[in-house]
Amino acid sequence: MKTDIARRNFMGKMAVLLGYAGLGPLQLSGQGRSRQAVAGAPDPKKPADYDKLIKLANNENPYGPPEGVLKAMNDAWKYGNRYAAPDGGIFDAIAEHHHVKPENVLIGCGSSEILKIVDDAFLPDHKLVVGVEPTYETVYRFATNSKAKAIAVPLTKTYDANMKEIIRVTKLNARDVGVVYICNPNNPTGRIVPKDEIKLLLDSIPGDIPVFIDEAYHHFVDDPNYEPSVKYVIEGRKVIIARTFSKIAALAGMRLGYAVAPKEIIDQLKPFVMSYNTNTIVKFGGVASLKDTANEAKIKQLNKQIRDRVTGELKGMGYEVIPSQSNFFMVNVKKDVTPVAEEFLKKGFVVGRKFPPMTEWLRVSVGTDEEMKGFMKVFKELFPAQPTAQTKAG
């Protein structure tokens, strides 16, 4: 495949990657990498009235941090003249939360930095990362920037990870695979990888291949077939878990994430961490957030209630919706989503970008009740009701 477009067309039609046949892995092109803006770069397309728009694109918590977290951060301003100390006890708090030791914890400037650190540590030039497509492709972008390569396994017909194929491809390329990446729940589909399949993956591939499990949206899941994977770290498996305070904790703009992994892996990651990579204020906010389980439960319930109502309306209009276990969902609008997003923007709503090869699926973050009522009003203006509703995933 000489171009990203050709590669994606082939995948969409055949659901087979060239790398599977032993002909070599696929490398994301510059075009593919550019679909995600580089953090910190100005967006020339950002409207002047951006702050007034309803934002349903980045899977943020629309309610903001609770009072206890705000107070903890406000009280920490007095330490703003120091680089790293005090840290609010963030390492101890995370370790206690997961029943591990502080030596099993690494913090980052959002979980995005954790993804970058893992790529730097385990994906040197020409190494392979195995994952699915579509998924949170930042890990692929970081990999290809460092001249590593990505093998992206297409999702199944029910939009789930094809675990048997992930295992097969990993074993086939075991000597060259630097890391296997699993986003669970997956972004952008909101689908989980069941606990039995995570175990199958770990039991089936060589034990020296790190498995990187991104649990950014873990807090929203209520499916009994799902479970967090930190227990594998406790068992001593070569597993790295990424978590973030950007989603349910509502600290996306403050930037705090972390990894939980065996000490040996944490030690491998540490050389790639930028000095003083997180600010003092957010560390205190993170500790307060971990303690506020009542607010977490409240946000989870609100999200589910609003998400289920909106997706039910969409299905009632005859549109296919992928059942989600997260704070976003995907709806099939049956046309390219780029112009659709532009139409929503004209109406004051920022919605998700395109996620090839699912180019006709619109990802929508779950906002407040009022915001989602507004979204449905615009949706009904742009799209007519269909004869019947169909759902491919259960």
Short mmCIF file of C-alpha atoms in Angstrom, two decimals:
data_model
loop_
_atom_site.label_atom_id
_atom_site.label_comp_id
_atom_site.label_asym_id
_atom_site.label_seq_id
_atom_site.Cartn_x
_atom_site.Cartn_y
_atom_site.Cartn_z
CA MET A 1 0.00 0.00 0.00
CA LYS A 2 1.72 3.20 -1.15
CA THR A 3 -0.66 5.66 0.44
CA ASP A 4 -2.69 5.88 3.61
CA ILE A 5 -5.90 6.16 1.57
CA ALA A 6 -5.15 3.03 -0.41
CA ARG A 7 -4.33 1.16 2.75
CA ARG A 8 -7.59 2.15 4.42
CA ASN A 9 -9.68 1.36 1.35
CA PHE A 10 -8.16 -2.08 1.19
CA MET A 11 -8.84 -2.65 4.88
CA GLY A 12 -12.40 -1.43 4.61
CA LYS A 13 -13.19 -3.73 1.71
CA MET A 14 -11.18 -6.81 2.60
CA ALA A 15 -10.72 -6.51 6.38
CA VAL A 16 -7.25 -7.97 5.88
CA LEU A 17 -3.93 -6.27 6.46
CA LEU A 18 -1.01 -6.84 4.16
CA GLY A 19 1.14 -7.56 7.20
CA TYR A 20 -0.99 -10.58 8.08
CA ALA A 21 0.19 -12.42 5.02
CA GLY A 22 3.78 -12.07 6.14
CA LEU A 23 4.46 -9.33 3.58
CA GLY A 24 5.47 -6.79 6.22
CA PRO A 25 3.71 -4.39 8.57
CA LEU A 26 1.98 -1.21 7.59
CA GLN A 27 3.34 2.21 8.44
CA LEU A 28 0.96 5.12 8.96
CA SER A 29 1.65 7.89 6.48
CA GLY A 30 2.09 11.55 7.26
CA GLN A 31 -1.50 12.07 6.18
CA GLY A 32 -2.67 9.57 8.78
CA ARG A 33 -0.55 11.12 11.49
CA SER A 34 -1.82 14.61 10.74
CA ARG A 35 -5.42 13.69 11.58
CA GLN A 36 -4.63 14.48 15.19
CA ALA A 37 -3.40 17.93 16.06
CA VAL A 38 -0.06 18.09 17.81
CA ALA A 39 -0.59 19.10 21.42
CA GLY A 40 0.09 22.78 21.98
CA ALA A 41 -0.11 23.77 18.31
CA PRO A 42 -2.57 26.55 17.41
CA ASP A 43 -5.62 25.48 15.42
CA PRO A 44 -6.06 27.82 12.43
CA LYS A 45 -9.65 26.59 11.98
CA LYS A 46 -10.71 27.38 15.55
CA PRO A 47 -13.63 29.84 15.44
CA ALA A 48 -13.24 33.18 17.20
CA ASP A 49 -16.27 32.38 19.39
CA TYR A 50 -15.03 28.88 20.28
CA ASP A 51 -15.65 29.38 23.99
CA LYS A 52 -19.36 29.89 23.30
CA LEU A 53 -19.76 26.64 21.37
CA ILE A 54 -21.23 23.42 22.79
CA LYS A 55 -18.30 21.00 22.89
CA LEU A 56 -19.20 17.38 22.16
CA ALA A 57 -15.93 16.35 20.52
CA ASN A 58 -13.24 15.57 23.09
CA ASN A 59 -15.02 13.31 25.60
CA GLU A 60 -14.59 15.76 28.47
CA ASN A 61 -16.58 15.92 31.69
CA PRO A 62 -19.02 18.81 31.01
CA TYR A 63 -19.70 19.46 34.70
CA GLY A 64 -16.20 20.46 35.76
CA PRO A 65 -14.27 19.49 38.90
CA PRO A 66 -16.26 19.19 42.16
CA GLU A 67 -15.82 21.70 44.97
CA GLY A 68 -13.47 19.52 47.00
CA VAL A 69 -11.07 19.18 44.09
CA LEU A 70 -11.20 22.91 43.34
CA LYS A 71 -10.47 23.70 46.97
CA ALA A 72 -7.51 21.32 47.05
CA MET A 73 -6.03 22.97 43.97
CA ASN A 74 -6.70 26.50 45.23
CA ASP A 75 -5.01 25.68 48.52
CA ALA A 76 -1.96 24.38 46.64
CA TRP A 77 -1.21 27.68 44.88
CA LYS A 78 1.12 28.61 47.74
CA TYR A 79 3.49 25.90 46.52
CA GLY A 80 3.62 27.32 43.01
CA ASN A 81 7.14 28.66 43.50
CA ARG A 82 8.57 25.14 43.86
CA TYR A 83 9.29 22.67 41.08
CA ALA A 84 8.33 19.30 42.47
CA ALA A 85 7.59 19.36 46.20
CA PRO A 86 5.29 18.98 47.92
CA ASP A 87 3.39 16.73 45.53
CA GLY A 88 0.27 16.27 47.62
CA GLY A 89 1.07 12.60 48.11
CA ILE A 90 -0.01 11.75 44.57
CA PHE A 91 2.18 8.65 44.21
CA ASP A 92 0.99 7.19 47.50
CA ALA A 93 -2.64 8.01 46.67
CA ILE A 94 -2.51 6.29 43.28
CA ALA A 95 -0.69 3.29 44.72
CA GLU A 96 -3.24 2.92 47.52
CA HIS A 97 -6.10 3.30 45.04
CA HIS A 98 -4.79 0.34 43.02
CA HIS A 99 -3.35 -1.73 45.88
CA VAL A 100 0.17 -1.47 44.52
CA LYS A 101 3.36 0.20 45.74
CA PRO A 102 4.46 3.77 44.82
CA GLU A 103 7.33 2.17 42.88
CA ASN A 104 4.68 0.79 40.49
CA VAL A 105 3.43 4.29 39.60
CA LEU A 106 4.62 6.84 37.05
CA ILE A 107 2.80 10.14 36.51
CA GLY A 108 2.61 12.13 33.29
CA CYS A 109 1.34 15.32 31.75
CA GLY A 110 -1.97 13.63 30.95
CA SER A 111 -2.02 10.01 29.84
CA SER A 112 -0.84 11.29 26.44
CA GLU A 113 2.64 11.64 27.90
CA ILE A 114 2.40 8.09 29.21
CA LEU A 115 1.63 6.92 25.66
CA LYS A 116 4.64 8.86 24.39
CA ILE A 117 6.92 7.47 27.10
CA VAL A 118 5.86 3.87 26.39
CA ASP A 119 6.47 4.40 22.69
CA ASP A 120 9.90 5.90 23.35
CA ALA A 121 10.87 3.03 25.63
CA PHE A 122 9.56 0.06 23.68
CA LEU A 123 9.25 1.18 20.05
CA PRO A 124 12.65 2.15 18.70
CA ASP A 125 13.31 2.34 14.98
CA HIS A 126 11.54 -0.43 13.00
CA LYS A 127 9.84 -2.05 15.99
CA LEU A 128 6.12 -2.88 15.73
CA VAL A 129 3.07 -1.84 17.72
CA VAL A 130 0.05 -4.12 17.30
CA GLY A 131 -3.45 -2.79 17.93
CA VAL A 132 -6.82 -2.25 16.28
CA GLU A 133 -8.30 0.27 13.89
CA PRO A 134 -9.96 2.54 14.58
CA THR A 135 -8.67 3.26 18.06
CA TYR A 136 -7.02 6.12 19.91
CA GLU A 137 -4.36 6.53 17.26
CA THR A 138 -1.99 8.83 19.17
CA VAL A 139 0.05 5.76 20.09
CA TYR A 140 0.41 5.00 16.36
CA ARG A 141 1.39 8.59 15.61
CA PHE A 142 4.09 8.58 18.26
CA ALA A 143 5.33 5.24 16.96
CA THR A 144 5.60 6.29 13.34
CA ASN A 145 7.26 9.57 14.34
CA SER A 146 10.05 7.44 15.80
CA LYS A 147 10.15 5.24 12.67
CA ALA A 148 8.45 2.32 14.33
CA LYS A 149 5.56 0.72 12.46
CA ALA A 150 1.94 -0.12 13.26
CA ILE A 151 -0.06 -3.23 12.50
CA ALA A 152 -3.69 -2.23 12.98
CA VAL A 153 -6.18 -5.11 13.03
CA PRO A 154 -9.66 -4.20 11.73
CA LEU A 155 -12.57 -4.42 14.15
CA THR A 156 -15.09 -7.21 13.83
CA LYS A 157 -18.56 -6.80 12.31
CA THR A 158 -19.83 -5.95 15.80
CA TYR A 159 -17.14 -3.23 16.12
CA ASP A 160 -15.18 -5.21 18.70
CA ALA A 161 -11.48 -5.99 18.93
CA ASN A 162 -10.63 -9.14 16.97
CA MET A 163 -8.58 -10.69 19.75
CA LYS A 164 -7.82 -13.94 17.96
CA GLU A 165 -6.34 -11.98 15.07
CA ILE A 166 -4.40 -9.67 17.39
CA ILE A 167 -2.88 -12.74 19.01
CA ARG A 168 -2.11 -14.37 15.66
CA VAL A 169 -0.42 -11.27 14.27
CA THR A 170 1.56 -10.70 17.44
CA LYS A 171 2.84 -14.27 17.51
CA LEU A 172 3.63 -14.16 13.79
CA ASN A 173 5.79 -11.05 14.30
CA ALA A 174 6.86 -11.80 17.88
CA ARG A 175 10.54 -11.05 17.34
CA ASP A 176 9.75 -7.52 16.12
CA VAL A 177 6.74 -6.55 18.25
CA GLY A 178 7.67 -3.89 20.81
CA VAL A 179 4.25 -3.51 22.41
CA VAL A 180 0.60 -4.52 22.00
CA TYR A 181 -1.79 -1.62 22.54
CA ILE A 182 -5.36 -2.10 23.75
CA CYS A 183 -7.68 0.84 24.47
CA ASN A 184 -10.35 -0.51 26.82
CA PRO A 185 -13.04 0.74 26.42
CA ASN A 186 -12.04 1.54 22.88
CA ASN A 187 -12.04 5.09 21.60
CA PRO A 188 -13.93 5.88 19.32
CA THR A 189 -16.42 2.99 19.51
CA GLY A 190 -16.94 2.77 23.27
CA ARG A 191 -16.81 -1.02 23.11
CA ILE A 192 -15.03 -3.04 25.81
CA VAL A 193 -12.57 -5.88 25.54
CA PRO A 194 -14.05 -8.50 27.91
CA LYS A 195 -11.92 -9.70 30.82
CA ASP A 196 -11.72 -13.22 29.35
CA GLU A 197 -10.21 -11.85 26.13
CA ILE A 198 -7.63 -9.77 28.00
CA LYS A 199 -6.58 -12.91 29.85
CA LEU A 200 -6.52 -14.87 26.58
CA LEU A 201 -4.20 -12.25 25.08
CA LEU A 202 -1.79 -12.33 28.00
CA ASP A 203 -1.78 -16.13 28.15
CA SER A 204 -1.30 -16.55 24.40
CA ILE A 205 1.51 -14.21 23.38
CA PRO A 206 5.16 -14.43 24.47
CA GLY A 207 5.51 -13.18 28.03
CA ASP A 208 8.33 -10.78 27.18
CA ILE A 209 6.08 -8.62 24.93
CA PRO A 210 4.62 -5.69 26.91
CA VAL A 211 0.85 -5.24 26.72
CA PHE A 212 -0.19 -1.60 27.09
CA ILE A 213 -3.82 -1.22 28.22
CA ASP A 214 -5.26 2.29 28.03
CA GLU A 215 -8.10 2.55 30.55
CA ALA A 216 -8.90 6.25 30.09
CA TYR A 217 -12.65 5.53 30.06
CA HIS A 218 -12.67 2.72 32.61
CA HIS A 219 -14.77 4.68 35.10
CA PHE A 220 -17.85 4.74 32.86
CA VAL A 221 -18.13 0.96 32.36
CA ASP A 222 -20.90 -1.08 33.99
CA ASP A 223 -20.69 -4.20 31.82
CA PRO A 224 -20.05 -7.23 34.10
CA ASN A 225 -17.83 -8.77 31.40
CA TYR A 226 -15.30 -5.99 31.95
CA GLU A 227 -12.74 -5.64 34.69
CA PRO A 228 -9.70 -3.42 35.26
CA SER A 229 -6.40 -5.03 34.36
CA VAL A 230 -4.28 -3.78 37.27
CA LYS A 231 -4.43 -7.26 38.78
CA TYR A 232 -2.01 -8.41 36.09
CA VAL A 233 0.51 -5.82 37.26
CA ILE A 234 0.17 -7.22 40.78
CA GLU A 235 0.77 -10.70 39.33
CA GLY A 236 4.02 -9.43 37.83
CA ARG A 237 2.95 -9.71 34.19
CA LYS A 238 4.53 -7.40 31.63
CA VAL A 239 1.46 -5.14 31.59
CA ILE A 240 1.27 -1.35 31.61
CA ILE A 241 -1.99 0.34 32.59
CA ALA A 242 -2.65 3.97 31.63
CA ARG A 243 -5.22 6.08 33.46
CA THR A 244 -6.12 9.76 33.21
CA PHE A 245 -7.73 12.51 35.27
CA SER A 246 -8.97 14.13 32.05
CA LYS A 247 -12.28 12.29 31.73
CA ILE A 248 -14.49 11.52 34.73
CA ALA A 249 -12.28 13.65 37.03
CA ALA A 250 -12.80 16.72 34.80
CA LEU A 251 -9.16 17.84 34.89
CA ALA A 252 -8.46 17.68 31.14
CA GLY A 253 -7.05 21.20 31.02
CA MET A 254 -4.84 20.61 34.05
CA ARG A 255 -3.05 17.59 32.50
CA LEU A 256 -2.48 14.62 34.78
CA GLY A 257 -2.29 10.94 33.92
CA TYR A 258 -0.35 7.96 35.15
CA ALA A 259 0.91 4.47 34.45
CA VAL A 260 0.76 1.46 36.75
CA ALA A 261 3.24 -1.29 35.90
CA PRO A 262 5.75 -3.68 37.44
CA LYS A 263 8.74 -1.88 38.95
CA GLU A 264 11.06 -3.21 36.25
CA ILE A 265 8.93 -1.57 33.57
CA ILE A 266 8.55 1.69 35.50
CA ASP A 267 12.35 1.79 35.72
CA GLN A 268 12.55 1.36 31.95
CA LEU A 269 10.10 4.22 31.42
CA LYS A 270 11.62 6.75 33.83
CA PRO A 271 14.52 7.86 31.57
CA PHE A 272 12.01 9.08 29.01
CA VAL A 273 10.01 11.29 31.42
CA MET A 274 10.48 15.03 31.00
CA SER A 275 11.82 16.75 34.11
CA TYR A 276 9.10 18.35 36.26
CA ASN A 277 6.47 17.12 33.82
CA THR A 278 3.40 17.86 35.98
CA ASN A 279 2.43 20.95 37.93
CA THR A 280 2.00 21.06 41.69
CA ILE A 281 -1.59 22.29 41.57
CA VAL A 282 -2.98 19.32 39.64
CA LYS A 283 -1.21 16.80 41.86
CA PHE A 284 -3.23 18.04 44.83
CA GLY A 285 -6.35 18.00 42.64
CA GLY A 286 -5.64 14.42 41.60
CA VAL A 287 -5.38 13.25 45.20
CA ALA A 288 -8.68 14.94 46.09
CA SER A 289 -10.32 13.44 43.02
CA LEU A 290 -9.31 9.89 43.94
CA LYS A 291 -10.91 10.38 47.34
CA ASP A 292 -14.19 11.75 45.96
CA THR A 293 -15.85 8.48 45.00
CA ALA A 294 -19.32 9.97 45.49
CA ASN A 295 -18.81 12.51 42.70
CA GLU A 296 -17.39 9.81 40.44
CA ALA A 297 -20.50 7.67 40.95
CA LYS A 298 -22.74 10.68 40.34
CA ILE A 299 -21.05 11.57 37.03
CA LYS A 300 -21.11 7.94 35.91
CA GLN A 301 -24.86 7.71 36.52
CA LEU A 302 -25.60 11.04 34.82
CA ASN A 303 -23.55 10.01 31.81
CA LYS A 304 -25.33 6.67 31.47
CA GLN A 305 -28.78 8.20 31.89
CA ILE A 306 -28.23 10.89 29.25
CA ARG A 307 -26.28 8.63 26.87
CA ASP A 308 -28.94 5.93 26.93
CA ARG A 309 -31.74 8.42 26.37
CA VAL A 310 -30.03 10.09 23.40
CA THR A 311 -28.91 6.86 21.75
CA GLY A 312 -32.42 5.50 22.24
CA GLU A 313 -33.84 8.51 20.41
CA LEU A 314 -31.36 8.06 17.57
CA LYS A 315 -32.21 4.37 17.22
CA GLY A 316 -35.87 5.28 17.33
CA MET A 317 -35.26 7.52 14.32
CA GLY A 318 -33.81 4.53 12.47
CA TYR A 319 -30.09 5.28 12.88
CA GLU A 320 -27.57 2.60 13.81
CA VAL A 321 -25.80 3.32 17.09
CA ILE A 322 -22.93 1.29 18.52
CA PRO A 323 -23.73 0.41 22.15
CA SER A 324 -21.16 2.31 24.21
CA GLN A 325 -19.66 1.78 27.64
CA SER A 326 -18.14 5.23 27.76
CA ASN A 327 -18.95 8.95 27.79
CA PHE A 328 -19.34 9.06 24.00
CA PHE A 329 -21.08 7.07 21.30
CA MET A 330 -21.00 6.60 17.53
CA VAL A 331 -23.98 6.98 15.21
CA ASN A 332 -24.01 6.03 11.53
CA VAL A 333 -25.11 9.16 9.63
CA LYS A 334 -24.68 7.38 6.27
CA LYS A 335 -22.51 10.12 4.79
CA ASP A 336 -19.00 11.44 5.24
CA VAL A 337 -18.78 12.96 8.71
CA THR A 338 -16.47 15.86 7.82
CA PRO A 339 -19.18 18.01 6.17
CA VAL A 340 -21.63 16.80 8.83
CA ALA A 341 -19.35 18.16 11.56
CA GLU A 342 -19.15 21.44 9.66
CA GLU A 343 -22.93 21.67 9.62
CA PHE A 344 -23.08 21.08 13.36
CA LEU A 345 -20.45 23.77 13.85
CA LYS A 346 -22.64 26.27 12.01
CA LYS A 347 -25.34 25.46 14.56
CA GLY A 348 -22.97 26.02 17.49
CA PHE A 349 -21.93 22.41 18.22
CA VAL A 350 -18.44 20.89 18.02
CA VAL A 351 -18.71 17.15 17.35
CA GLY A 352 -16.15 14.42 16.68
CA ARG A 353 -13.83 14.18 13.72
CA LYS A 354 -13.57 11.39 11.19
CA PHE A 355 -12.19 8.00 12.29
CA PRO A 356 -11.20 6.03 9.17
CA PRO A 357 -12.18 3.53 8.03
CA MET A 358 -15.49 4.35 9.79
CA THR A 359 -15.89 7.50 7.73
CA GLU A 360 -19.69 7.68 8.03
CA TRP A 361 -19.79 7.22 11.79
CA LEU A 362 -20.10 10.37 13.89
CA ARG A 363 -18.59 10.23 17.37
CA VAL A 364 -20.47 12.36 19.88
CA SER A 365 -19.36 13.11 23.44
CA VAL A 366 -22.08 13.00 26.07
CA GLY A 367 -22.73 16.51 27.35
CA THR A 368 -25.18 17.84 29.90
CA ASP A 369 -28.88 17.15 29.59
CA GLU A 370 -29.46 20.58 28.07
CA GLU A 371 -26.55 20.22 25.66
CA MET A 372 -27.75 16.84 24.42
CA LYS A 373 -31.30 18.09 23.92
CA GLY A 374 -29.76 20.79 21.76
CA PHE A 375 -27.73 18.20 19.88
CA MET A 376 -30.85 16.16 19.14
CA LYS A 377 -32.67 19.25 17.91
CA VAL A 378 -29.89 19.95 15.41
CA PHE A 379 -29.62 16.27 14.45
CA LYS A 380 -33.32 16.18 13.59
CA GLU A 381 -32.90 19.33 11.49
CA LEU A 382 -30.04 17.77 9.52
CA PHE A 383 -31.22 14.16 9.24
CA PRO A 384 -34.65 12.71 8.46
CA ALA A 385 -36.07 9.78 10.39
CA GLN A 386 -35.26 6.40 8.80
CA PRO A 387 -37.77 3.54 8.28
CA THR A 388 -36.22 1.18 10.86
CA ALA A 389 -33.48 1.12 13.48
CA GLN A 390 -30.72 -1.46 13.25
CA THR A 391 -28.03 -2.29 15.76
CA LYS A 392 -25.18 -4.59 14.82
CA ALA A 393 -23.59 -4.78 18.25
CA GLY A 394 -25.29 -6.13 21.34
#
